[in-house]
mmCIF file of N, CA and C in Angstrom:
data_model
loop_
_atom_site.group_PDB
_atom_site.id
_atom_site.type_symbol
_atom_site.label_atom_id
_atom_site.label_comp_id
_atom_site.label_asym_id
_atom_site.label_seq_id
_atom_site.Cartn_x
_atom_site.Cartn_y
_atom_site.Cartn_z
ATOM 1 N N MET A 1 16.146 -1.457 -15.105
ATOM 2 C CA MET A 1 15.454 -2.387 -14.078
ATOM 3 C C MET A 1 16.200 -2.185 -12.684
ATOM 4 N N GLU A 2 17.435 -1.943 -12.349
ATOM 5 C CA GLU A 2 17.682 -1.491 -11.203
ATOM 6 C C GLU A 2 17.159 -0.403 -10.635
ATOM 7 N N SER A 3 17.104 0.580 -11.423
ATOM 8 C CA SER A 3 16.306 2.009 -11.020
ATOM 9 C C SER A 3 14.904 1.671 -10.416
ATOM 10 N N THR A 4 14.315 0.977 -11.375
ATOM 11 C CA THR A 4 13.018 0.757 -10.796
ATOM 12 C C THR A 4 12.934 -0.187 -9.456
ATOM 13 N N VAL A 5 13.678 -1.174 -9.408
ATOM 14 C CA VAL A 5 13.699 -1.945 -8.019
ATOM 15 C C VAL A 5 14.004 -0.793 -6.936
ATOM 16 N N LYS A 6 15.207 -0.041 -7.164
ATOM 17 C CA LYS A 6 15.425 1.010 -6.075
ATOM 18 C C LYS A 6 14.028 2.001 -5.544
ATOM 19 N N LEU A 7 13.445 2.404 -6.844
ATOM 20 C CA LEU A 7 12.227 3.458 -6.960
ATOM 21 C C LEU A 7 11.068 2.531 -5.961
ATOM 22 N N ILE A 8 11.060 1.386 -6.077
ATOM 23 C CA ILE A 8 9.798 0.652 -5.315
ATOM 24 C C ILE A 8 10.267 0.783 -3.952
ATOM 25 N N GLU A 9 11.635 0.109 -3.832
ATOM 26 C CA GLU A 9 12.054 0.028 -2.455
ATOM 27 C C GLU A 9 11.967 1.432 -1.482
ATOM 28 N N GLN A 10 12.407 2.492 -2.350
ATOM 29 C CA GLN A 10 12.209 4.022 -1.706
ATOM 30 C C GLN A 10 10.728 4.016 -1.243
ATOM 31 N N TYR A 11 9.896 3.573 -2.001
ATOM 32 C CA TYR A 11 8.473 4.008 -1.732
ATOM 33 C C TYR A 11 7.977 3.075 -0.524
ATOM 34 N N TYR A 12 8.354 1.876 -0.274
ATOM 35 C CA TYR A 12 8.280 1.034 0.747
ATOM 36 C C TYR A 12 8.946 1.627 2.096
ATOM 37 N N ALA A 13 10.104 2.038 1.856
ATOM 38 C CA ALA A 13 11.027 2.793 3.132
ATOM 39 C C ALA A 13 10.085 4.140 3.499
ATOM 40 N N ALA A 14 9.490 4.815 2.561
ATOM 41 C CA ALA A 14 9.014 6.027 2.799
ATOM 42 C C ALA A 14 7.805 5.561 3.732
ATOM 43 N N PHE A 15 6.834 4.560 3.102
ATOM 44 C CA PHE A 15 5.737 4.100 3.717
ATOM 45 C C PHE A 15 6.073 3.623 5.074
ATOM 46 N N ASN A 16 6.898 2.666 5.374
ATOM 47 C CA ASN A 16 7.401 2.241 6.822
ATOM 48 C C ASN A 16 7.743 3.446 7.706
ATOM 49 N N ALA A 17 8.441 4.509 7.267
ATOM 50 C CA ALA A 17 8.607 5.636 7.962
ATOM 51 C C ALA A 17 7.615 6.755 8.289
ATOM 52 N N ALA A 18 6.466 6.419 7.385
ATOM 53 C CA ALA A 18 5.218 7.294 7.482
ATOM 54 C C ALA A 18 5.623 8.666 6.993
ATOM 55 N N GLU A 19 6.422 8.690 5.962
ATOM 56 C CA GLU A 19 6.875 9.681 5.415
ATOM 57 C C GLU A 19 6.096 10.096 3.971
ATOM 58 N N PHE A 20 4.731 10.576 4.266
ATOM 59 C CA PHE A 20 3.773 10.374 3.105
ATOM 60 C C PHE A 20 4.165 11.389 2.056
ATOM 61 N N GLY A 21 4.765 12.482 2.197
ATOM 62 C CA GLY A 21 5.269 13.675 1.221
ATOM 63 C C GLY A 21 6.388 12.607 0.462
ATOM 64 N N SER A 22 7.218 11.987 1.047
ATOM 65 C CA SER A 22 8.287 11.307 0.420
ATOM 66 C C SER A 22 7.524 10.364 -0.728
ATOM 67 N N MET A 23 6.533 9.689 -0.075
ATOM 68 C CA MET A 23 6.049 8.611 -1.001
ATOM 69 C C MET A 23 5.447 9.369 -2.266
ATOM 70 N N LEU A 24 4.660 10.421 -1.871
ATOM 71 C CA LEU A 24 3.954 11.059 -3.117
ATOM 72 C C LEU A 24 4.827 11.684 -4.118
ATOM 73 N N ALA A 25 6.250 12.119 -3.456
ATOM 74 C CA ALA A 25 7.145 12.467 -4.538
ATOM 75 C C ALA A 25 7.755 11.677 -5.627
ATOM 76 N N LEU A 26 7.389 10.411 -5.244
ATOM 77 C CA LEU A 26 7.710 9.148 -6.082
ATOM 78 C C LEU A 26 6.616 8.804 -7.189
ATOM 79 N N LEU A 27 5.653 9.371 -7.108
ATOM 80 C CA LEU A 27 4.373 9.184 -8.022
ATOM 81 C C LEU A 27 4.281 10.262 -9.100
ATOM 82 N N THR A 28 3.626 9.898 -10.196
ATOM 83 C CA THR A 28 3.395 10.654 -11.351
ATOM 84 C C THR A 28 2.027 11.559 -10.802
ATOM 85 N N ASP A 29 2.034 12.578 -11.604
ATOM 86 C CA ASP A 29 0.638 13.397 -11.008
ATOM 87 C C ASP A 29 -0.420 12.779 -11.295
ATOM 88 N N ASP A 30 -0.644 11.928 -12.505
ATOM 89 C CA ASP A 30 -1.553 11.222 -12.748
ATOM 90 C C ASP A 30 -1.664 9.642 -12.349
ATOM 91 N N VAL A 31 -1.064 9.299 -11.216
ATOM 92 C CA VAL A 31 -0.805 8.116 -10.555
ATOM 93 C C VAL A 31 -2.289 7.476 -10.602
ATOM 94 N N ARG A 32 -2.374 6.238 -10.877
ATOM 95 C CA ARG A 32 -3.632 5.187 -11.014
ATOM 96 C C ARG A 32 -3.464 4.412 -9.843
ATOM 97 N N HIS A 33 -4.403 4.293 -8.846
ATOM 98 C CA HIS A 33 -4.177 3.807 -7.743
ATOM 99 C C HIS A 33 -5.425 2.659 -7.600
ATOM 100 N N ASP A 34 -5.204 1.350 -7.723
ATOM 101 C CA ASP A 34 -6.146 0.245 -7.570
ATOM 102 C C ASP A 34 -6.218 -0.141 -6.221
ATOM 103 N N ILE A 35 -7.227 0.027 -5.487
ATOM 104 C CA ILE A 35 -7.325 -0.262 -4.173
ATOM 105 C C ILE A 35 -8.059 -1.826 -3.914
ATOM 106 N N ASN A 36 -7.431 -2.666 -3.140
ATOM 107 C CA ASN A 36 -7.667 -3.677 -3.095
ATOM 108 C C ASN A 36 -9.020 -3.826 -2.757
ATOM 109 N N GLU A 37 -10.023 -4.586 -3.512
ATOM 110 C CA GLU A 37 -11.388 -4.924 -3.500
ATOM 111 C C GLU A 37 -12.091 -3.613 -3.415
ATOM 112 N N GLY A 38 -11.722 -2.649 -4.147
ATOM 113 C CA GLY A 38 -12.250 -1.310 -4.007
ATOM 114 C C GLY A 38 -12.067 -0.733 -5.493
ATOM 115 N N GLU A 39 -12.306 0.780 -5.493
ATOM 116 C CA GLU A 39 -12.376 1.413 -6.581
ATOM 117 C C GLU A 39 -10.924 1.742 -6.994
ATOM 118 N N THR A 40 -10.854 2.502 -8.211
ATOM 119 C CA THR A 40 -9.676 2.961 -9.022
ATOM 120 C C THR A 40 -9.648 4.427 -8.753
ATOM 121 N N GLN A 41 -8.537 4.834 -8.089
ATOM 122 C CA GLN A 41 -8.470 6.588 -7.940
ATOM 123 C C GLN A 41 -7.382 6.908 -8.789
ATOM 124 N N VAL A 42 -7.487 8.085 -9.250
ATOM 125 C CA VAL A 42 -6.546 8.831 -10.046
ATOM 126 C C VAL A 42 -6.210 10.044 -9.596
ATOM 127 N N GLY A 43 -4.730 10.355 -9.478
ATOM 128 C CA GLY A 43 -4.236 11.650 -9.308
ATOM 129 C C GLY A 43 -3.651 11.627 -7.823
ATOM 130 N N LEU A 44 -2.703 12.418 -7.810
ATOM 131 C CA LEU A 44 -2.152 12.857 -6.344
ATOM 132 C C LEU A 44 -2.854 13.213 -5.322
ATOM 133 N N ASP A 45 -3.853 14.111 -5.616
ATOM 134 C CA ASP A 45 -4.699 14.448 -4.417
ATOM 135 C C ASP A 45 -5.505 13.454 -3.943
ATOM 136 N N ALA A 46 -5.745 12.362 -4.699
ATOM 137 C CA ALA A 46 -6.696 11.403 -4.528
ATOM 138 C C ALA A 46 -5.632 10.410 -3.605
ATOM 139 N N PHE A 47 -4.572 10.254 -4.037
ATOM 140 C CA PHE A 47 -3.731 9.307 -3.354
ATOM 141 C C PHE A 47 -3.162 9.790 -1.986
ATOM 142 N N ARG A 48 -3.122 11.100 -2.005
ATOM 143 C CA ARG A 48 -2.681 12.030 -0.595
ATOM 144 C C ARG A 48 -3.974 11.672 0.263
ATOM 145 N N ALA A 49 -5.435 11.663 -0.291
ATOM 146 C CA ALA A 49 -6.437 11.441 0.601
ATOM 147 C C ALA A 49 -6.353 10.106 1.297
ATOM 148 N N PHE A 50 -6.071 9.136 0.479
ATOM 149 C CA PHE A 50 -6.179 7.911 0.651
ATOM 150 C C PHE A 50 -5.139 7.584 1.878
ATOM 151 N N LEU A 51 -3.731 8.089 1.492
ATOM 152 C CA LEU A 51 -2.839 7.884 2.733
ATOM 153 C C LEU A 51 -3.288 8.436 3.936
ATOM 154 N N ALA A 52 -3.957 9.604 3.996
ATOM 155 C CA ALA A 52 -4.480 10.411 5.414
ATOM 156 C C ALA A 52 -5.591 9.417 5.974
ATOM 157 N N LYS A 53 -6.401 9.027 5.071
ATOM 158 C CA LYS A 53 -7.319 7.732 5.571
ATOM 159 C C LYS A 53 -6.663 6.654 6.354
ATOM 160 N N MET A 54 -5.735 6.005 5.814
ATOM 161 C CA MET A 54 -5.059 4.898 6.087
ATOM 162 C C MET A 54 -4.218 5.469 7.406
ATOM 163 N N ASP A 55 -3.616 6.427 7.550
ATOM 164 C CA ASP A 55 -2.816 6.637 8.595
ATOM 165 C C ASP A 55 -3.809 7.093 9.762
ATOM 166 N N LEU A 56 -5.202 7.475 9.540
ATOM 167 C CA LEU A 56 -6.097 7.651 10.788
ATOM 168 C C LEU A 56 -6.624 6.191 11.387
ATOM 169 N N HIS A 57 -6.706 5.364 10.424
ATOM 170 C CA HIS A 57 -7.214 4.075 10.907
ATOM 171 C C HIS A 57 -6.286 2.856 11.294
ATOM 172 N N TYR A 58 -5.044 2.966 10.439
ATOM 173 C CA TYR A 58 -4.333 1.934 10.634
ATOM 174 C C TYR A 58 -2.753 2.335 10.892
ATOM 175 N N ARG A 59 -1.994 1.415 11.638
ATOM 176 C CA ARG A 59 -0.648 1.643 11.552
ATOM 177 C C ARG A 59 0.070 0.467 10.987
ATOM 178 N N GLU A 60 0.915 0.569 10.004
ATOM 179 C CA GLU A 60 1.300 -0.673 9.422
ATOM 180 C C GLU A 60 2.860 -0.312 8.981
ATOM 181 N N GLN A 61 3.363 -1.639 8.834
ATOM 182 C CA GLN A 61 4.746 -1.655 8.373
ATOM 183 C C GLN A 61 4.777 -2.935 7.432
ATOM 184 N N ALA A 62 5.629 -2.620 6.194
ATOM 185 C CA ALA A 62 5.797 -3.565 5.338
ATOM 186 C C ALA A 62 7.032 -4.154 5.422
ATOM 187 N N ARG A 63 6.976 -5.738 5.706
ATOM 188 C CA ARG A 63 8.222 -6.300 6.043
ATOM 189 C C ARG A 63 8.536 -7.525 4.873
ATOM 190 N N GLU A 64 9.595 -8.079 5.066
ATOM 191 C CA GLU A 64 10.026 -9.123 4.277
ATOM 192 C C GLU A 64 9.903 -8.691 2.555
ATOM 193 N N LEU A 65 9.969 -7.564 2.375
ATOM 194 C CA LEU A 65 9.968 -7.053 0.688
ATOM 195 C C LEU A 65 10.746 -7.683 -0.031
ATOM 196 N N VAL A 66 10.120 -8.111 -1.018
ATOM 197 C CA VAL A 66 10.750 -8.653 -2.449
ATOM 198 C C VAL A 66 10.333 -7.871 -3.565
ATOM 199 N N VAL A 67 11.229 -7.313 -4.115
ATOM 200 C CA VAL A 67 10.761 -6.324 -5.477
ATOM 201 C C VAL A 67 11.243 -7.380 -6.752
ATOM 202 N N MET A 68 10.561 -7.254 -7.789
ATOM 203 C CA MET A 68 10.999 -7.735 -9.069
ATOM 204 C C MET A 68 10.474 -6.508 -10.051
ATOM 205 N N SER A 69 11.445 -6.411 -11.254
ATOM 206 C CA SER A 69 11.097 -5.752 -12.426
ATOM 207 C C SER A 69 11.156 -6.611 -13.795
ATOM 208 N N THR A 70 10.537 -5.850 -14.553
ATOM 209 C CA THR A 70 10.626 -6.278 -16.060
ATOM 210 C C THR A 70 12.181 -5.575 -16.531
ATOM 211 N N PRO A 71 12.940 -6.297 -17.456
ATOM 212 C CA PRO A 71 14.123 -5.900 -17.573
ATOM 213 C C PRO A 71 13.984 -4.263 -18.192
ATOM 214 N N ASP A 72 12.853 -3.653 -18.758
ATOM 215 C CA ASP A 72 12.895 -2.434 -19.069
ATOM 216 C C ASP A 72 12.488 -1.476 -18.093
ATOM 217 N N GLY A 73 12.317 -2.188 -17.009
ATOM 218 C CA GLY A 73 11.935 -1.131 -15.941
ATOM 219 C C GLY A 73 10.496 -0.483 -15.897
ATOM 220 N N ALA A 74 9.858 -0.957 -16.735
ATOM 221 C CA ALA A 74 8.261 -0.180 -17.067
ATOM 222 C C ALA A 74 7.306 -0.911 -16.115
ATOM 223 N N ARG A 75 7.659 -1.954 -15.565
ATOM 224 C CA ARG A 75 6.669 -2.751 -14.735
ATOM 225 C C ARG A 75 7.423 -3.488 -13.643
ATOM 226 N N ALA A 76 6.902 -3.524 -12.344
ATOM 227 C CA ALA A 76 7.364 -4.195 -11.250
ATOM 228 C C ALA A 76 6.253 -4.635 -10.380
ATOM 229 N N SER A 77 7.001 -5.652 -9.529
ATOM 230 C CA SER A 77 5.873 -6.193 -8.530
ATOM 231 C C SER A 77 6.706 -6.265 -7.332
ATOM 232 N N ALA A 78 5.829 -6.362 -6.148
ATOM 233 C CA ALA A 78 6.351 -6.534 -4.778
ATOM 234 C C ALA A 78 5.653 -7.491 -4.102
ATOM 235 N N GLU A 79 6.307 -8.389 -3.297
ATOM 236 C CA GLU A 79 5.529 -9.127 -2.324
ATOM 237 C C GLU A 79 6.009 -8.933 -0.863
ATOM 238 N N PHE A 80 5.253 -8.670 0.165
ATOM 239 C CA PHE A 80 5.853 -8.391 1.301
ATOM 240 C C PHE A 80 4.759 -8.783 2.255
ATOM 241 N N VAL A 81 4.998 -8.635 3.539
ATOM 242 C CA VAL A 81 3.781 -9.047 4.735
ATOM 243 C C VAL A 81 3.785 -7.849 5.523
ATOM 244 N N ILE A 82 2.405 -7.384 5.628
ATOM 245 C CA ILE A 82 2.113 -6.366 6.440
ATOM 246 C C ILE A 82 1.781 -6.589 7.778
ATOM 247 N N HIS A 83 2.482 -6.072 8.729
ATOM 248 C CA HIS A 83 2.244 -6.073 10.133
ATOM 249 C C HIS A 83 1.606 -4.813 10.500
ATOM 250 N N GLY A 84 0.576 -5.036 11.040
ATOM 251 C CA GLY A 84 -0.475 -3.929 11.379
ATOM 252 C C GLY A 84 -1.174 -3.640 12.504
ATOM 253 N N GLU A 85 -1.813 -2.819 12.912
ATOM 254 C CA GLU A 85 -2.528 -2.455 14.051
ATOM 255 C C GLU A 85 -4.064 -1.637 13.420
ATOM 256 N N TYR A 86 -5.160 -2.238 13.727
ATOM 257 C CA TYR A 86 -6.266 -1.488 13.503
ATOM 258 C C TYR A 86 -6.543 -0.482 14.636
ATOM 259 N N LEU A 87 -6.438 0.751 14.238
ATOM 260 C CA LEU A 87 -6.456 1.817 15.455
ATOM 261 C C LEU A 87 -7.778 2.440 15.696
ATOM 262 N N ARG A 88 -8.593 2.581 14.464
ATOM 263 C CA ARG A 88 -9.870 3.382 14.545
ATOM 264 C C ARG A 88 -10.808 2.822 13.441
ATOM 265 N N THR A 89 -12.152 2.795 13.908
ATOM 266 C CA THR A 89 -12.996 1.925 12.937
ATOM 267 C C THR A 89 -13.150 2.631 11.643
ATOM 268 N N ASP A 90 -12.746 1.727 10.598
ATOM 269 C CA ASP A 90 -13.025 2.166 9.168
ATOM 270 C C ASP A 90 -14.564 1.946 8.691
ATOM 271 N N PRO A 91 -15.218 3.183 8.333
ATOM 272 C CA PRO A 91 -16.471 2.878 7.942
ATOM 273 C C PRO A 91 -16.726 1.704 7.145
ATOM 274 N N GLY A 92 -17.773 0.676 7.414
ATOM 275 C CA GLY A 92 -18.119 -0.513 6.771
ATOM 276 C C GLY A 92 -17.176 -1.670 7.093
ATOM 277 N N LEU A 93 -16.349 -1.346 7.891
ATOM 278 C CA LEU A 93 -15.358 -2.473 8.419
ATOM 279 C C LEU A 93 -15.842 -2.673 9.906
ATOM 280 N N PRO A 94 -15.186 -4.088 10.436
ATOM 281 C CA PRO A 94 -15.429 -4.320 11.872
ATOM 282 C C PRO A 94 -14.881 -3.127 12.645
ATOM 283 N N GLU A 95 -15.385 -3.233 14.059
ATOM 284 C CA GLU A 95 -14.969 -2.007 14.933
ATOM 285 C C GLU A 95 -13.524 -2.259 15.374
ATOM 286 N N ALA A 96 -12.869 -1.361 15.478
ATOM 287 C CA ALA A 96 -11.226 -1.219 15.797
ATOM 288 C C ALA A 96 -11.099 -1.219 17.265
ATOM 289 N N ARG A 97 -10.260 -2.190 17.793
ATOM 290 C CA ARG A 97 -9.932 -2.339 19.205
ATOM 291 C C ARG A 97 -8.567 -2.122 19.257
ATOM 292 N N GLY A 98 -7.627 -1.995 18.484
ATOM 293 C CA GLY A 98 -6.182 -2.091 18.491
ATOM 294 C C GLY A 98 -5.780 -3.515 18.153
ATOM 295 N N GLN A 99 -6.683 -4.099 17.177
ATOM 296 C CA GLN A 99 -6.065 -5.527 16.934
ATOM 297 C C GLN A 99 -5.096 -5.298 16.057
ATOM 298 N N ARG A 100 -4.169 -6.453 16.184
ATOM 299 C CA ARG A 100 -2.912 -6.571 15.547
ATOM 300 C C ARG A 100 -3.136 -7.770 14.205
ATOM 301 N N TYR A 101 -2.451 -7.487 13.191
ATOM 302 C CA TYR A 101 -2.817 -8.343 12.143
ATOM 303 C C TYR A 101 -1.707 -8.709 11.206
ATOM 304 N N VAL A 102 -1.308 -9.765 10.608
ATOM 305 C CA VAL A 102 -0.137 -9.984 9.793
ATOM 306 C C VAL A 102 -0.840 -10.569 8.354
ATOM 307 N N LEU A 103 -0.366 -9.801 7.278
ATOM 308 C CA LEU A 103 -1.367 -10.132 6.115
ATOM 309 C C LEU A 103 -0.234 -10.047 5.010
ATOM 310 N N PRO A 104 -0.123 -11.354 4.291
ATOM 311 C CA PRO A 104 0.747 -11.233 2.822
ATOM 312 C C PRO A 104 0.050 -10.188 2.040
ATOM 313 N N VAL A 105 0.928 -9.416 1.167
ATOM 314 C CA VAL A 105 0.328 -8.593 0.103
ATOM 315 C C VAL A 105 1.087 -8.675 -1.247
ATOM 316 N N GLY A 106 0.365 -8.688 -2.116
ATOM 317 C CA GLY A 106 1.019 -8.391 -3.551
ATOM 318 C C GLY A 106 0.913 -7.264 -4.165
ATOM 319 N N ALA A 107 1.701 -6.382 -4.676
ATOM 320 C CA ALA A 107 1.501 -5.073 -5.249
ATOM 321 C C ALA A 107 2.317 -5.088 -6.689
ATOM 322 N N PHE A 108 1.675 -4.275 -7.588
ATOM 323 C CA PHE A 108 1.862 -4.266 -8.882
ATOM 324 C C PHE A 108 2.012 -2.673 -9.201
ATOM 325 N N PHE A 109 3.154 -2.602 -10.222
ATOM 326 C CA PHE A 109 3.720 -1.143 -10.419
ATOM 327 C C PHE A 109 3.847 -0.968 -11.995
ATOM 328 N N GLU A 110 3.408 0.331 -12.529
ATOM 329 C CA GLU A 110 3.887 0.605 -13.609
ATOM 330 C C GLU A 110 4.771 1.945 -13.288
ATOM 331 N N VAL A 111 5.978 1.968 -14.112
ATOM 332 C CA VAL A 111 6.847 3.132 -14.017
ATOM 333 C C VAL A 111 6.964 4.068 -15.162
ATOM 334 N N ARG A 112 6.949 5.120 -15.043
ATOM 335 C CA ARG A 112 7.104 6.279 -16.249
ATOM 336 C C ARG A 112 7.938 7.454 -16.065
ATOM 337 N N GLY A 113 8.891 7.426 -16.735
ATOM 338 C CA GLY A 113 9.689 8.932 -16.410
ATOM 339 C C GLY A 113 10.473 8.725 -15.067
ATOM 340 N N GLY A 114 10.590 7.549 -14.385
ATOM 341 C CA GLY A 114 11.460 7.511 -13.233
ATOM 342 C C GLY A 114 10.671 7.487 -12.003
ATOM 343 N N LYS A 115 9.096 7.486 -12.322
ATOM 344 C CA LYS A 115 8.168 7.784 -11.199
ATOM 345 C C LYS A 115 7.209 6.753 -11.340
ATOM 346 N N ILE A 116 6.401 6.417 -10.142
ATOM 347 C CA ILE A 116 5.269 5.391 -10.172
ATOM 348 C C ILE A 116 4.137 5.956 -10.869
ATOM 349 N N ALA A 117 3.499 5.351 -11.970
ATOM 350 C CA ALA A 117 2.475 5.905 -12.721
ATOM 351 C C ALA A 117 1.277 4.894 -12.136
ATOM 352 N N ARG A 118 1.304 3.819 -11.633
ATOM 353 C CA ARG A 118 0.270 2.851 -11.402
ATOM 354 C C ARG A 118 0.794 1.920 -10.212
ATOM 355 N N VAL A 119 -0.287 1.951 -9.020
ATOM 356 C CA VAL A 119 0.048 0.917 -7.906
ATOM 357 C C VAL A 119 -1.345 0.163 -7.540
ATOM 358 N N THR A 120 -1.053 -1.083 -7.698
ATOM 359 C CA THR A 120 -2.289 -2.244 -7.700
ATOM 360 C C THR A 120 -2.097 -3.024 -6.402
ATOM 361 N N ASN A 121 -2.817 -2.938 -5.344
ATOM 362 C CA ASN A 121 -2.643 -3.843 -4.275
ATOM 363 C C ASN A 121 -3.854 -4.958 -3.960
ATOM 364 N N TYR A 122 -3.050 -6.088 -3.602
ATOM 365 C CA TYR A 122 -4.072 -7.325 -3.542
ATOM 366 C C TYR A 122 -3.630 -7.958 -2.014
ATOM 367 N N TYR A 123 -4.537 -8.254 -1.410
ATOM 368 C CA TYR A 123 -4.411 -8.968 -0.238
ATOM 369 C C TYR A 123 -5.804 -9.695 0.181
ATOM 370 N N ASN A 124 -5.746 -10.536 1.057
ATOM 371 C CA ASN A 124 -6.753 -11.222 1.439
ATOM 372 C C ASN A 124 -7.687 -10.660 2.401
ATOM 373 N N LEU A 125 -8.920 -9.952 2.343
ATOM 374 C CA LEU A 125 -9.548 -9.078 3.060
ATOM 375 C C LEU A 125 -10.357 -10.115 4.030
ATOM 376 N N ALA A 126 -10.741 -11.181 3.482
ATOM 377 C CA ALA A 126 -11.407 -12.256 4.470
ATOM 378 C C ALA A 126 -10.410 -12.606 5.527
ATOM 379 N N ASP A 127 -9.383 -12.892 5.197
ATOM 380 C CA ASP A 127 -8.072 -13.280 6.291
ATOM 381 C C ASP A 127 -7.940 -12.169 7.348
ATOM 382 N N TRP A 128 -7.958 -10.689 6.763
ATOM 383 C CA TRP A 128 -7.971 -9.516 7.632
ATOM 384 C C TRP A 128 -9.042 -9.487 8.363
ATOM 385 N N SER A 129 -10.273 -9.732 7.893
ATOM 386 C CA SER A 129 -11.516 -9.418 8.698
ATOM 387 C C SER A 129 -11.314 -10.751 9.792
ATOM 388 N N ARG A 130 -11.066 -11.935 9.571
ATOM 389 C CA ARG A 130 -10.938 -12.834 10.567
ATOM 390 C C ARG A 130 -9.864 -12.546 11.692
ATOM 391 N N GLN A 131 -8.800 -11.979 11.351
ATOM 392 C CA GLN A 131 -7.705 -11.533 12.136
ATOM 393 C C GLN A 131 -8.141 -10.365 13.201
ATOM 394 N N VAL A 132 -9.006 -9.752 12.607
ATOM 395 C CA VAL A 132 -9.529 -8.534 13.610
ATOM 396 C C VAL A 132 -10.960 -8.656 14.424
ATOM 397 N N GLY A 133 -11.212 -10.000 14.081
ATOM 398 C CA GLY A 133 -12.590 -10.558 14.938
ATOM 399 C C GLY A 133 -13.858 -10.286 14.132
ATOM 400 N N ALA A 134 -13.995 -10.141 12.906
ATOM 401 C CA ALA A 134 -15.042 -10.006 12.234
ATOM 402 C C ALA A 134 -15.876 -11.160 12.415
#
C-alpha cells in the first residue's frame, strides 16, 4: 500500500515538473489511459503523444494531492486540484487566450509489478469550459 501511494506521488511530482520521461518510466508498456470524456488509449507511445499534446496546449500543476490505496496496493485513487493555463487552442475546444482555470480532478489507477498499468481521469469539462469563456 505504501509503495503504491509513493508511486502515485512520484507520478504527480514528475507531472508538476514537466518531466515526461520520468512519468513514462512509472508506467507499464501496455498502460491503459482513460481520457476524461474521451477515448481509451493503450501503450506508452499513445501516452507519450498525449503528454506532448497536453504540453503544447496547457500548462498545469496538480495541487492539494491526496492519494489513497487499497491494502494490497493494486488500485489507487488520487484527488487534487489542477491549476492551469490554456496556452494554445486545442482542436474542438474554445479558443485559447492564456485563460487560467482551477479544476477539481479525480484519478484512478491500477498498479502491476510496481508500475502504473491504468490511469483514468475525471473532471467537469463543462466547468472548465465556463472558466475559459466558452
